Each structure stands twice: as C-alpha cells, then as structure tokens.
Amino acid sequence: MFTRLRHFTGMRGIATVPSYVIMQPTTLCNLDCAYCYLPLRAADRRMTLAVAEAAAATVNRWAGRAERFSVVWHGGEPLAAGREHLAALMAPFTGVEHHVQTNATLIDDAWCDFLLEHDVHIGLSIDGPRSATAGRVLRSGREAYDRIVAGIDTLRGRGIPFAVLVVVSDPGPGMAAPLYEFLADLGPTVIGVNLEEQEGANQRSNAHDPARVRAFWAELTGAWRRDPRVEVREVEWALRFAGAALVGEQDDLLPRRHDPIPTIAYDGGVVLLSPELAGFTSDRYGDFTAGSVCDTPLDEILTAAAAHPTGWLAEYLTGIEACRATCAYFGFCGGAHAANRYFEHGRFDTTMTRHCHNSRISLLEGVLDHARAR
Ligand code: SF4
C-alpha cells in the first residue's frame, strides 16, 4: 500500500461552476467498437439548436470569467452530426475553446478546413497498432484501423495537432513499451491511456491479475522515461502525486470540490459528474439527469445540485466520504468514477471497484515500482 491513511481535505461536495462542459451533438456513431459503453450509438438523435443556445447562455458567462473554458463535443461520434449541423451548434458559444473527441474515421480535407476554421482541439481514439485496434470496427464488422490511420495522416498532412486516447483491454507485461512507441510515433500532443471499463452497454469483465496490470503501468512508465517525447497523462499525474507526497504536499493536489462536468445530452438533459451515465435509466435513480437546459438555466441546475444534492448525487457523495475514510489512495484518486461504481456495484455509496484496482491503485503502484527498480 502506497501510503498510510491520512486525512485528505479535497473533493468535498460539488462545485457550482465547471471547468468544461460536454455536449452530445448526436448519439450516433459510425463505428461499433467491441467495448463501447454508449447505449444509443446506432441511433441518430441530434441535438437541436435550441438546446445548444440554452447551454451557451450560461456557458458564455462562465467563459467570460475564466482564463480558459472548454466545450467538448463528444457523441456518439461528433463528426457524424455533419459539418453544417456541428457548425450551427457551435455558433451560439463565445469565448470558449472547442474540442472534439473523435474516432478519426471521417476526417478528410473538408473536415480539416472545418477544424481549422473553428479552431477545434482534437482528441482521437486509436488503441495501438492494427492488432491492438482490432476491437474498433465499422458497423459492417470490418476493422476501422485503415480509416483511423487515414484520418490521422490527413490531420498530420494539414499540420493539425491532436491528442490520442487509447483503450487497453487486457493490460499486462510486454505490451506497454511497443504501445508507447507506436503512439508516440503518431506525433500526438499527449497520450491518454484508459484501461477498458465494465460500464454502460459494455458488460465485458475488467477483472485482471493486479500484478499484470501493475507491470503494464511500470513498463509504460519506463518506456516514457527512456523516450519522454510525448506526455502520458496517467504517468504524469502519478509522478506529480508521488513528487508532492515526498515533500508532504499531497493534500494540495485534489480540487477542493468535485468538478460537476455537466454533460448536455442531445435532448437537453444534464448529467453531472459522469458522462457515461447519459442515456441510461434505472428504477432506483431514474434517468440520472439533474435537470434540462430546455426549461432551466444550466447555472441554476448546478447551483441547486450543489446546494441540495439528491438521488444518486447524494448517494455518490456518501460514497466519496467512505473513500476518504477507508482508502489509502484517496489523495491520488479523489474517489471519482461514479459510473464505475454504478455499473460494477449497482449503486453509488460503495467504494472499491475493479476500475479502482486497474486504473488507480495499480497505476500508482506500477509507476512507483518503476521508480524503485531504478
Ligand atoms: S474510488 Fe476507489 S481508489 Fe478511489 S478513493 Fe475510492 S476506493 Fe480508493
């Protein structure tokens, strides 16, 4: 265990102003990846302009007061909404930084023109070389790899920077170093590494041997240390935490409150904290929304949820306090991951999930294993 239990003071309650919002321009995705959590990815339910305008009314005020404020377009596949519709949805926003999280398969020169014109920051998904990306498939079942690489080549040809997000389904030793080399060779600005999660529509198990997962993270850290040309988001965060812990400043790293990260669904429903819950309903928690921008301003929805959290949000905050009281990794993790709790345990006031073991505990211990071995 990394550290003795100590009292961490961050992550108490929910902030009323987020650092970014997520917008769902369409539920549709042109891919059908093996591990996808999205429930409505085969349906083209598009956000209306009225929803975008209602969200922008609050977002523009927040952006006016912030140094940076991001609007992240995240579907489905946001480019599946088409350039004309996406441009119309973006139009009401002012003073924001637009981002898209895309599967890259639709990117061509016309999309590059659009991305440049709207100054859009790009995050794209690829899981490594062809064999590692085999789970990303078109609706026909054909592998999407060639189309993803073609999209990346087009971006590179136009000099458009991009971040990459990789999903690793079966982490273990021997795979992290070649994966890092492959991803770094693509030339991204940053690499994010997600271990596959059992959530939403994806019911595949994410139970792994902790020693193998830890070895994966240690190897990834080693690969990055040997050739640190691209930041690896997870390794950077673990090293930052370890460095702060060495000088007794680890309590300063977590935000004081949870970033509400409002996800505005295509129909205006607002899901806080966890975009993965959008589109789901449960007998116990309803549709997980805190309100709709169609009838209530977004800032009012957030203020009410922060002041009087009810339903699953209240249960989640109880779970956070249980994490604070019992988990030695709270200062590193912050106890987030609402969707993992729900989809693994069926409720929110629990603590340890397999996601915790894979992507928090084994991550931190793996990074430290690498440091200890040097
Ligand atoms: S979510 Fe998991 S790893 Fe994070 S603090 Fe809670 S129990 Fe610990």
Coordinates of C-alpha atoms and ligand atoms in Angstrom, one line a residue, residues 323 327 329-330 333-337 341 351-353 356 360-361, ligand 1:
C323 CA -13.5 6.5 0.2
C327 CA -9.0 4.2 1.1
Y329 CA -5.3 6.1 -2.4
F330 CA -8.0 8.8 -1.9
C333 CA -7.8 9.3 -6.8
G334 CA -10.3 11.7 -5.3
G335 CA -12.8 8.9 -5.3
A336 CA -14.4 9.9 -8.6
H337 CA -15.7 7.4 -11.2
R341 CA -19.5 2.4 -9.0
T351 CA -16.0 2.3 -2.6
M352 CA -13.6 -0.1 -4.3
T353 CA -14.3 -1.1 -7.9
C356 CA -10.0 1.4 -8.9
R360 CA -5.8 4.0 -9.8
I361 CA -4.1 1.6 -7.4
Ligands
SF4_1 S1 -12.7 5.4 -5.9 FE1 -11.5 3.5 -5.4 S2 -9.3 4.0 -5.5 FE2 -10.5 5.9 -5.5 S3 -10.5 6.6 -3.3 FE3 -12.4 5.3 -3.7 S4 -11.9 3.2 -3.2 FE4 -10.0 4.4 -3.4

